[in-house]
Amino acid sequence: MNKTRWGRCIYESASGYQVYQNWLYRWLKFNSTAIQTLQYRRNPWKPGLHYLPMLTLTMRYFPGDGTLLGLGGGGIPWLLSKAAPQKNITAIEISAEVIKIAQTYFGTSELKNLTVIEANAADFVQEHPEQCSHILVDLYNAHHFPPECCTEVFFQNCSRLISSRGVLTVNLANISEQKPILELIKNYCRQVLLIPIKRSVNLVLIAGNFANHELFYNQLLQTKEIKKISWVQDWGFVGSY
């Protein structure tokens, strides 16, 4: 990636989480070459990774506050601080190290509409008593989706928590896990739209439990960012942007 050329490591945590930067960007890695967060230093609300606009699509256009599972370096809260400043975000992050890195090196402590809770995402969705308008799932570590969140119970709980007009959006980065997780979500959500991310291996899933299927897909098209929705054998509804 050209954006990370000539980067140097400016911090490494006890667990090996690394923060790099060059003249324009700062980024976070979790014990691998994969980039977890890429922040434009001058304008941190600009999306540095290709999947972020689609992962935040419904929260930018549909009403309601959001619950984010997986904070990373705070790329999603920063984007939403500019695109949807009136909305509140509660981020669930299991790692105290990651929370500290996000505050110290990526400026999340500056975001007035962000609340961070140190907790396991699977436990949170199991125990949380209130429904959510938006649940955004961005849980990949260095190599895979957390095993405790790659289960029927986890996605059943996510489906239970979204209101009848709420939305679940999920970033899927590992190619081998994309189809199995898609099938899990289909078991518990009435509508699922798959969006292949350009210039990336990522897929973003947008799922809901709307009473009216047509209303769900039409509202996504009305954002004007989703250009077309097609039916693809073996995958289901696929959106392009």
PDB file of N, CA and C in Angstrom, residues 4-85:
ATOM      1  N   THR A   4       1.377   3.684   3.095  1.00  0.00           N
ATOM      2  CA  THR A   4       2.214   3.338   4.248  1.00  0.00           C
ATOM      3  C   THR A   4       3.698   3.254   3.894  1.00  0.00           C
ATOM      4  N   ARG A   5       4.060   3.743   2.734  1.00  0.00           N
ATOM      5  CA  ARG A   5       5.470   3.730   2.342  1.00  0.00           C
ATOM      6  C   ARG A   5       6.278   4.645   3.268  1.00  0.00           C
ATOM      7  N   TRP A   6       7.477   4.214   3.570  1.00  0.00           N
ATOM      8  CA  TRP A   6       8.409   4.959   4.418  1.00  0.00           C
ATOM      9  C   TRP A   6       7.876   5.188   5.841  1.00  0.00           C
ATOM     10  N   GLY A   7       7.072   4.240   6.301  1.00  0.00           N
ATOM     11  CA  GLY A   7       6.578   4.350   7.665  1.00  0.00           C
ATOM     12  C   GLY A   7       7.599   3.865   8.680  1.00  0.00           C
ATOM     13  N   ARG A   8       7.536   4.412   9.869  1.00  0.00           N
ATOM     14  CA  ARG A   8       8.404   3.963  10.959  1.00  0.00           C
ATOM     15  C   ARG A   8       7.551   3.675  12.186  1.00  0.00           C
ATOM     16  N   CYS A   9       7.971   2.694  12.969  1.00  0.00           N
ATOM     17  CA  CYS A   9       7.243   2.320  14.176  1.00  0.00           C
ATOM     18  C   CYS A   9       7.510   3.358  15.267  1.00  0.00           C
ATOM     19  N   ILE A  10       6.445   3.916  15.824  1.00  0.00           N
ATOM     20  CA  ILE A  10       6.599   4.909  16.893  1.00  0.00           C
ATOM     21  C   ILE A  10       6.158   4.366  18.250  1.00  0.00           C
ATOM     22  N   TYR A  11       5.518   3.173  18.251  1.00  0.00           N
ATOM     23  CA  TYR A  11       5.099   2.584  19.526  1.00  0.00           C
ATOM     24  C   TYR A  11       4.821   1.105  19.324  1.00  0.00           C
ATOM     25  N   GLU A  12       5.196   0.291  20.318  1.00  0.00           N
ATOM     26  CA  GLU A  12       4.835  -1.124  20.346  1.00  0.00           C
ATOM     27  C   GLU A  12       4.411  -1.482  21.761  1.00  0.00           C
ATOM     28  N   SER A  13       3.232  -2.087  21.890  1.00  0.00           N
ATOM     29  CA  SER A  13       2.704  -2.437  23.206  1.00  0.00           C
ATOM     30  C   SER A  13       3.298  -3.753  23.685  1.00  0.00           C
ATOM     31  N   ALA A  14       2.982  -4.117  24.910  1.00  0.00           N
ATOM     32  CA  ALA A  14       3.472  -5.366  25.486  1.00  0.00           C
ATOM     33  C   ALA A  14       2.984  -6.577  24.702  1.00  0.00           C
ATOM     34  N   SER A  15       1.821  -6.463  24.078  1.00  0.00           N
ATOM     35  CA  SER A  15       1.268  -7.568  23.289  1.00  0.00           C
ATOM     36  C   SER A  15       1.717  -7.550  21.837  1.00  0.00           C
ATOM     37  N   GLY A  16       2.549  -6.590  21.477  1.00  0.00           N
ATOM     38  CA  GLY A  16       3.058  -6.514  20.115  1.00  0.00           C
ATOM     39  C   GLY A  16       2.219  -5.692  19.169  1.00  0.00           C
ATOM     40  N   TYR A  17       1.243  -4.935  19.675  1.00  0.00           N
ATOM     41  CA  TYR A  17       0.472  -4.039  18.821  1.00  0.00           C
ATOM     42  C   TYR A  17       1.357  -2.852  18.456  1.00  0.00           C
ATOM     43  N   GLN A  18       1.408  -2.525  17.173  1.00  0.00           N
ATOM     44  CA  GLN A  18       2.362  -1.527  16.692  1.00  0.00           C
ATOM     45  C   GLN A  18       1.667  -0.341  16.026  1.00  0.00           C
ATOM     46  N   VAL A  19       2.177   0.840  16.321  1.00  0.00           N
ATOM     47  CA  VAL A  19       1.718   2.064  15.671  1.00  0.00           C
ATOM     48  C   VAL A  19       2.848   2.583  14.788  1.00  0.00           C
ATOM     49  N   TYR A  20       2.521   2.826  13.517  1.00  0.00           N
ATOM     50  CA  TYR A  20       3.481   3.357  12.548  1.00  0.00           C
ATOM     51  C   TYR A  20       2.986   4.706  12.050  1.00  0.00           C
ATOM     52  N   GLN A  21       3.890   5.474  11.474  1.00  0.00           N
ATOM     53  CA  GLN A  21       3.472   6.690  10.801  1.00  0.00           C
ATOM     54  C   GLN A  21       4.498   7.098   9.749  1.00  0.00           C
ATOM     55  N   ASN A  22       4.005   7.867   8.772  1.00  0.00           N
ATOM     56  CA  ASN A  22       4.872   8.593   7.844  1.00  0.00           C
ATOM     57  C   ASN A  22       4.399  10.041   7.830  1.00  0.00           C
ATOM     58  N   TRP A  23       4.740  10.794   6.802  1.00  0.00           N
ATOM     59  CA  TRP A  23       4.376  12.210   6.793  1.00  0.00           C
ATOM     60  C   TRP A  23       2.868  12.440   6.779  1.00  0.00           C
ATOM     61  N   LEU A  24       2.132  11.541   6.131  1.00  0.00           N
ATOM     62  CA  LEU A  24       0.709  11.777   5.916  1.00  0.00           C
ATOM     63  C   LEU A  24      -0.204  10.912   6.770  1.00  0.00           C
ATOM     64  N   TYR A  25       0.223   9.682   7.072  1.00  0.00           N
ATOM     65  CA  TYR A  25      -0.675   8.717   7.699  1.00  0.00           C
ATOM     66  C   TYR A  25      -0.087   8.137   8.984  1.00  0.00           C
ATOM     67  N   ARG A  26      -0.985   7.666   9.829  1.00  0.00           N
ATOM     68  CA  ARG A  26      -0.623   6.875  11.001  1.00  0.00           C
ATOM     69  C   ARG A  26      -1.469   5.610  10.962  1.00  0.00           C
ATOM     70  N   TRP A  27      -0.894   4.451  11.320  1.00  0.00           N
ATOM     71  CA  TRP A  27      -1.646   3.204  11.214  1.00  0.00           C
ATOM     72  C   TRP A  27      -1.296   2.242  12.338  1.00  0.00           C
ATOM     73  N   LEU A  28      -2.214   1.287  12.531  1.00  0.00           N
ATOM     74  CA  LEU A  28      -2.136   0.321  13.625  1.00  0.00           C
ATOM     75  C   LEU A  28      -2.086  -1.088  13.062  1.00  0.00           C
ATOM     76  N   LYS A  29      -1.189  -1.907  13.627  1.00  0.00           N
ATOM     77  CA  LYS A  29      -1.082  -3.316  13.257  1.00  0.00           C
ATOM     78  C   LYS A  29      -1.177  -4.177  14.505  1.00  0.00           C
ATOM     79  N   PHE A  30      -1.790  -5.385  14.335  1.00  0.00           N
ATOM     80  CA  PHE A  30      -1.895  -6.352  15.423  1.00  0.00           C
ATOM     81  C   PHE A  30      -1.038  -7.576  15.099  1.00  0.00           C
ATOM     82  N   ASN A  31       0.228  -7.546  15.399  1.00  0.00           N
ATOM     83  CA  ASN A  31       1.093  -8.722  15.254  1.00  0.00           C
ATOM     84  C   ASN A  31       1.056  -9.332  13.854  1.00  0.00           C
ATOM     85  N   SER A  32       0.893  -8.539  12.832  1.00  0.00           N
ATOM     86  CA  SER A  32       0.859  -9.056  11.464  1.00  0.00           C
ATOM     87  C   SER A  32       1.101  -7.898  10.510  1.00  0.00           C
ATOM     88  N   THR A  33       1.101  -8.222   9.216  1.00  0.00           N
ATOM     89  CA  THR A  33       1.252  -7.177   8.205  1.00  0.00           C
ATOM     90  C   THR A  33      -0.068  -6.464   7.915  1.00  0.00           C
ATOM     91  N   ALA A  34      -1.188  -7.051   8.364  1.00  0.00           N
ATOM     92  CA  ALA A  34      -2.496  -6.448   8.100  1.00  0.00           C
ATOM     93  C   ALA A  34      -2.646  -5.128   8.850  1.00  0.00           C
ATOM     94  N   ILE A  35      -3.221  -4.141   8.180  1.00  0.00           N
ATOM     95  CA  ILE A  35      -3.444  -2.828   8.784  1.00  0.00           C
ATOM     96  C   ILE A  35      -4.842  -2.793   9.391  1.00  0.00           C
ATOM     97  N   GLN A  36      -4.917  -2.536  10.691  1.00  0.00           N
ATOM     98  CA  GLN A  36      -6.192  -2.481  11.392  1.00  0.00           C
ATOM     99  C   GLN A  36      -6.847  -1.108  11.281  1.00  0.00           C
ATOM    100  N   THR A  37      -6.054  -0.069  11.349  1.00  0.00           N
ATOM    101  CA  THR A  37      -6.545   1.305  11.248  1.00  0.00           C
ATOM    102  C   THR A  37      -5.546   2.112  10.432  1.00  0.00           C
ATOM    103  N   LEU A  38      -6.059   2.939   9.533  1.00  0.00           N
ATOM    104  CA  LEU A  38      -5.212   3.841   8.754  1.00  0.00           C
ATOM    105  C   LEU A  38      -5.824   5.234   8.849  1.00  0.00           C
ATOM    106  N   GLN A  39      -5.107   6.135   9.487  1.00  0.00           N
ATOM    107  CA  GLN A  39      -5.638   7.473   9.755  1.00  0.00           C
ATOM    108  C   GLN A  39      -4.846   8.541   9.008  1.00  0.00           C
ATOM    109  N   TYR A  40      -5.577   9.387   8.323  1.00  0.00           N
ATOM    110  CA  TYR A  40      -4.977  10.553   7.677  1.00  0.00           C
ATOM    111  C   TYR A  40      -4.703  11.577   8.771  1.00  0.00           C
ATOM    112  N   ARG A  41      -3.455  11.878   9.004  1.00  0.00           N
ATOM    113  CA  ARG A  41      -3.087  12.649  10.190  1.00  0.00           C
ATOM    114  C   ARG A  41      -3.682  14.058  10.194  1.00  0.00           C
ATOM    115  N   ARG A  42      -3.763  14.679   9.043  1.00  0.00           N
ATOM    116  CA  ARG A  42      -4.279  16.053   8.993  1.00  0.00           C
ATOM    117  C   ARG A  42      -5.791  16.087   9.146  1.00  0.00           C
ATOM    118  N   ASN A  43      -6.488  15.121   8.554  1.00  0.00           N
ATOM    119  CA  ASN A  43      -7.951  15.047   8.614  1.00  0.00           C
ATOM    120  C   ASN A  43      -8.352  13.637   9.049  1.00  0.00           C
ATOM    121  N   PRO A  44      -8.348  13.341  10.337  1.00  0.00           N
ATOM    122  CA  PRO A  44      -8.537  11.965  10.803  1.00  0.00           C
ATOM    123  C   PRO A  44      -9.911  11.389  10.517  1.00  0.00           C
ATOM    124  N   TRP A  45     -10.892  12.212  10.145  1.00  0.00           N
ATOM    125  CA  TRP A  45     -12.220  11.705   9.830  1.00  0.00           C
ATOM    126  C   TRP A  45     -12.308  11.141   8.413  1.00  0.00           C
ATOM    127  N   LYS A  46     -11.318  11.378   7.587  1.00  0.00           N
ATOM    128  CA  LYS A  46     -11.346  10.807   6.239  1.00  0.00           C
ATOM    129  C   LYS A  46     -11.090   9.301   6.313  1.00  0.00           C
ATOM    130  N   PRO A  47     -11.906   8.482   5.635  1.00  0.00           N
ATOM    131  CA  PRO A  47     -11.708   7.032   5.722  1.00  0.00           C
ATOM    132  C   PRO A  47     -10.404   6.594   5.068  1.00  0.00           C
ATOM    133  N   GLY A  48      -9.557   5.936   5.845  1.00  0.00           N
ATOM    134  CA  GLY A  48      -8.280   5.478   5.315  1.00  0.00           C
ATOM    135  C   GLY A  48      -8.352   4.109   4.680  1.00  0.00           C
ATOM    136  N   LEU A  49      -9.301   3.271   5.127  1.00  0.00           N
ATOM    137  CA  LEU A  49      -9.457   1.916   4.601  1.00  0.00           C
ATOM    138  C   LEU A  49     -10.716   1.842   3.748  1.00  0.00           C
ATOM    139  N   HIS A  50     -10.661   1.041   2.693  1.00  0.00           N
ATOM    140  CA  HIS A  50     -11.700   1.066   1.666  1.00  0.00           C
ATOM    141  C   HIS A  50     -13.079   0.634   2.164  1.00  0.00           C
ATOM    142  N   TYR A  51     -13.149  -0.215   3.175  1.00  0.00           N
ATOM    143  CA  TYR A  51     -14.440  -0.768   3.585  1.00  0.00           C
ATOM    144  C   TYR A  51     -15.244   0.167   4.497  1.00  0.00           C
ATOM    145  N   LEU A  52     -14.626   1.199   5.051  1.00  0.00           N
ATOM    146  CA  LEU A  52     -15.297   2.016   6.063  1.00  0.00           C
ATOM    147  C   LEU A  52     -16.557   2.736   5.560  1.00  0.00           C
ATOM    148  N   PRO A  53     -16.582   3.307   4.352  1.00  0.00           N
ATOM    149  CA  PRO A  53     -17.818   3.966   3.917  1.00  0.00           C
ATOM    150  C   PRO A  53     -19.021   3.024   3.861  1.00  0.00           C
ATOM    151  N   MET A  54     -18.835   1.790   3.419  1.00  0.00           N
ATOM    152  CA  MET A  54     -19.955   0.858   3.361  1.00  0.00           C
ATOM    153  C   MET A  54     -20.327   0.328   4.744  1.00  0.00           C
ATOM    154  N   LEU A  55     -19.346   0.139   5.610  1.00  0.00           N
ATOM    155  CA  LEU A  55     -19.655  -0.342   6.959  1.00  0.00           C
ATOM    156  C   LEU A  55     -20.461   0.696   7.738  1.00  0.00           C
ATOM    157  N   THR A  56     -20.248   1.958   7.452  1.00  0.00           N
ATOM    158  CA  THR A  56     -20.957   3.030   8.160  1.00  0.00           C
ATOM    159  C   THR A  56     -22.149   3.583   7.379  1.00  0.00           C
ATOM    160  N   LEU A  57     -22.463   2.993   6.242  1.00  0.00           N
ATOM    161  CA  LEU A  57     -23.488   3.547   5.345  1.00  0.00           C
ATOM    162  C   LEU A  57     -24.815   3.784   6.055  1.00  0.00           C
ATOM    163  N   THR A  58     -25.355   2.750   6.688  1.00  0.00           N
ATOM    164  CA  THR A  58     -26.698   2.890   7.256  1.00  0.00           C
ATOM    165  C   THR A  58     -26.700   3.820   8.460  1.00  0.00           C
ATOM    166  N   MET A  59     -25.624   3.861   9.210  1.00  0.00           N
ATOM    167  CA  MET A  59     -25.598   4.783  10.343  1.00  0.00           C
ATOM    168  C   MET A  59     -25.512   6.230   9.877  1.00  0.00           C
ATOM    169  N   ARG A  60     -24.924   6.435   8.717  1.00  0.00           N
ATOM    170  CA  ARG A  60     -24.854   7.794   8.183  1.00  0.00           C
ATOM    171  C   ARG A  60     -26.198   8.276   7.647  1.00  0.00           C
ATOM    172  N   TYR A  61     -27.048   7.335   7.183  1.00  0.00           N
ATOM    173  CA  TYR A  61     -28.297   7.724   6.533  1.00  0.00           C
ATOM    174  C   TYR A  61     -29.551   7.390   7.335  1.00  0.00           C
ATOM    175  N   PHE A  62     -29.531   6.325   8.124  1.00  0.00           N
ATOM    176  CA  PHE A  62     -30.710   5.898   8.861  1.00  0.00           C
ATOM    177  C   PHE A  62     -30.675   6.492  10.271  1.00  0.00           C
ATOM    178  N   PRO A  63     -31.830   6.694  10.899  1.00  0.00           N
ATOM    179  CA  PRO A  63     -31.847   7.305  12.232  1.00  0.00           C
ATOM    180  C   PRO A  63     -31.314   6.374  13.320  1.00  0.00           C
ATOM    181  N   GLY A  64     -30.868   6.987  14.419  1.00  0.00           N
ATOM    182  CA  GLY A  64     -30.479   6.222  15.598  1.00  0.00           C
ATOM    183  C   GLY A  64     -28.996   6.243  15.883  1.00  0.00           C
ATOM    184  N   ASP A  65     -28.670   6.029  17.160  1.00  0.00           N
ATOM    185  CA  ASP A  65     -27.284   5.928  17.595  1.00  0.00           C
ATOM    186  C   ASP A  65     -26.734   4.543  17.280  1.00  0.00           C
ATOM    187  N   GLY A  66     -25.428   4.351  17.520  1.00  0.00           N
ATOM    188  CA  GLY A  66     -24.786   3.105  17.112  1.00  0.00           C
ATOM    189  C   GLY A  66     -23.983   2.442  18.207  1.00  0.00           C
ATOM    190  N   THR A  67     -23.897   1.109  18.111  1.00  0.00           N
ATOM    191  CA  THR A  67     -23.019   0.304  18.955  1.00  0.00           C
ATOM    192  C   THR A  67     -21.974  -0.328  18.056  1.00  0.00           C
ATOM    193  N   LEU A  68     -20.711  -0.070  18.353  1.00  0.00           N
ATOM    194  CA  LEU A  68     -19.596  -0.569  17.550  1.00  0.00           C
ATOM    195  C   LEU A  68     -18.895  -1.675  18.317  1.00  0.00           C
ATOM    196  N   LEU A  69     -18.805  -2.851  17.724  1.00  0.00           N
ATOM    197  CA  LEU A  69     -18.097  -3.973  18.333  1.00  0.00           C
ATOM    198  C   LEU A  69     -16.710  -4.048  17.708  1.00  0.00           C
ATOM    199  N   GLY A  70     -15.697  -3.625  18.460  1.00  0.00           N
ATOM    200  CA  GLY A  70     -14.326  -3.562  17.965  1.00  0.00           C
ATOM    201  C   GLY A  70     -13.919  -2.129  17.677  1.00  0.00           C
ATOM    202  N   LEU A  71     -13.097  -1.554  18.543  1.00  0.00           N
ATOM    203  CA  LEU A  71     -12.715  -0.145  18.385  1.00  0.00           C
ATOM    204  C   LEU A  71     -11.540   0.044  17.444  1.00  0.00           C
ATOM    205  N   GLY A  72     -10.513  -0.835  17.549  1.00  0.00           N
ATOM    206  CA  GLY A  72      -9.288  -0.617  16.790  1.00  0.00           C
ATOM    207  C   GLY A  72      -8.720   0.757  17.112  1.00  0.00           C
ATOM    208  N   GLY A  73      -8.244   1.449  16.087  1.00  0.00           N
ATOM    209  CA  GLY A  73      -7.717   2.789  16.273  1.00  0.00           C
ATOM    210  C   GLY A  73      -8.749   3.888  16.155  1.00  0.00           C
ATOM    211  N   GLY A  74     -10.015   3.503  16.063  1.00  0.00           N
ATOM    212  CA  GLY A  74     -11.076   4.509  16.052  1.00  0.00           C
ATOM    213  C   GLY A  74     -11.427   5.078  14.699  1.00  0.00           C
ATOM    214  N   GLY A  75     -11.128   4.362  13.622  1.00  0.00           N
ATOM    215  CA  GLY A  75     -11.445   4.870  12.288  1.00  0.00           C
ATOM    216  C   GLY A  75     -12.927   5.117  12.078  1.00  0.00           C
ATOM    217  N   ILE A  76     -13.771   4.215  12.591  1.00  0.00           N
ATOM    218  CA  ILE A  76     -15.217   4.369  12.421  1.00  0.00           C
ATOM    219  C   ILE A  76     -15.753   5.550  13.231  1.00  0.00           C
ATOM    220  N   PRO A  77     -15.440   5.663  14.520  1.00  0.00           N
ATOM    221  CA  PRO A  77     -15.911   6.844  15.254  1.00  0.00           C
ATOM    222  C   PRO A  77     -15.436   8.164  14.658  1.00  0.00           C
ATOM    223  N   TRP A  78     -14.200   8.194  14.164  1.00  0.00           N
ATOM    224  CA  TRP A  78     -13.714   9.432  13.553  1.00  0.00           C
ATOM    225  C   TRP A  78     -14.518   9.774  12.298  1.00  0.00           C
ATOM    226  N   LEU A  79     -14.762   8.781  11.435  1.00  0.00           N
ATOM    227  CA  LEU A  79     -15.541   9.038  10.224  1.00  0.00           C
ATOM    228  C   LEU A  79     -16.927   9.570  10.584  1.00  0.00           C
ATOM    229  N   LEU A  80     -17.576   8.917  11.566  1.00  0.00           N
ATOM    230  CA  LEU A  80     -18.928   9.312  11.939  1.00  0.00           C
ATOM    231  C   LEU A  80     -18.968  10.652  12.666  1.00  0.00           C
ATOM    232  N   SER A  81     -17.863  11.039  13.289  1.00  0.00           N
ATOM    233  CA  SER A  81     -17.836  12.341  13.968  1.00  0.00           C
ATOM    234  C   SER A  81     -18.015  13.485  12.982  1.00  0.00           C
ATOM    235  N   LYS A  82     -17.644  13.245  11.740  1.00  0.00           N
ATOM    236  CA  LYS A  82     -17.797  14.249  10.680  1.00  0.00           C
ATOM    237  C   LYS A  82     -19.080  14.020   9.886  1.00  0.00           C
ATOM    238  N   ALA A  83     -19.375  12.745   9.579  1.00  0.00           N
ATOM    239  CA  ALA A  83     -20.505  12.430   8.710  1.00  0.00           C
ATOM    240  C   ALA A  83     -21.841  12.407   9.449  1.00  0.00           C
ATOM    241  N   ALA A  84     -21.822  12.101  10.740  1.00  0.00           N
ATOM    242  CA  ALA A  84     -23.059  12.038  11.531  1.00  0.00           C
ATOM    243  C   ALA A  84     -22.780  12.541  12.943  1.00  0.00           C
ATOM    244  N   PRO A  85     -22.401  13.815  13.088  1.00  0.00           N
ATOM    245  CA  PRO A  85     -21.947  14.325  14.383  1.00  0.00           C
ATOM    246  C   PRO A  85     -23.021  14.347  15.461  1.00  0.00           C
TER     247      PRO A  85
END
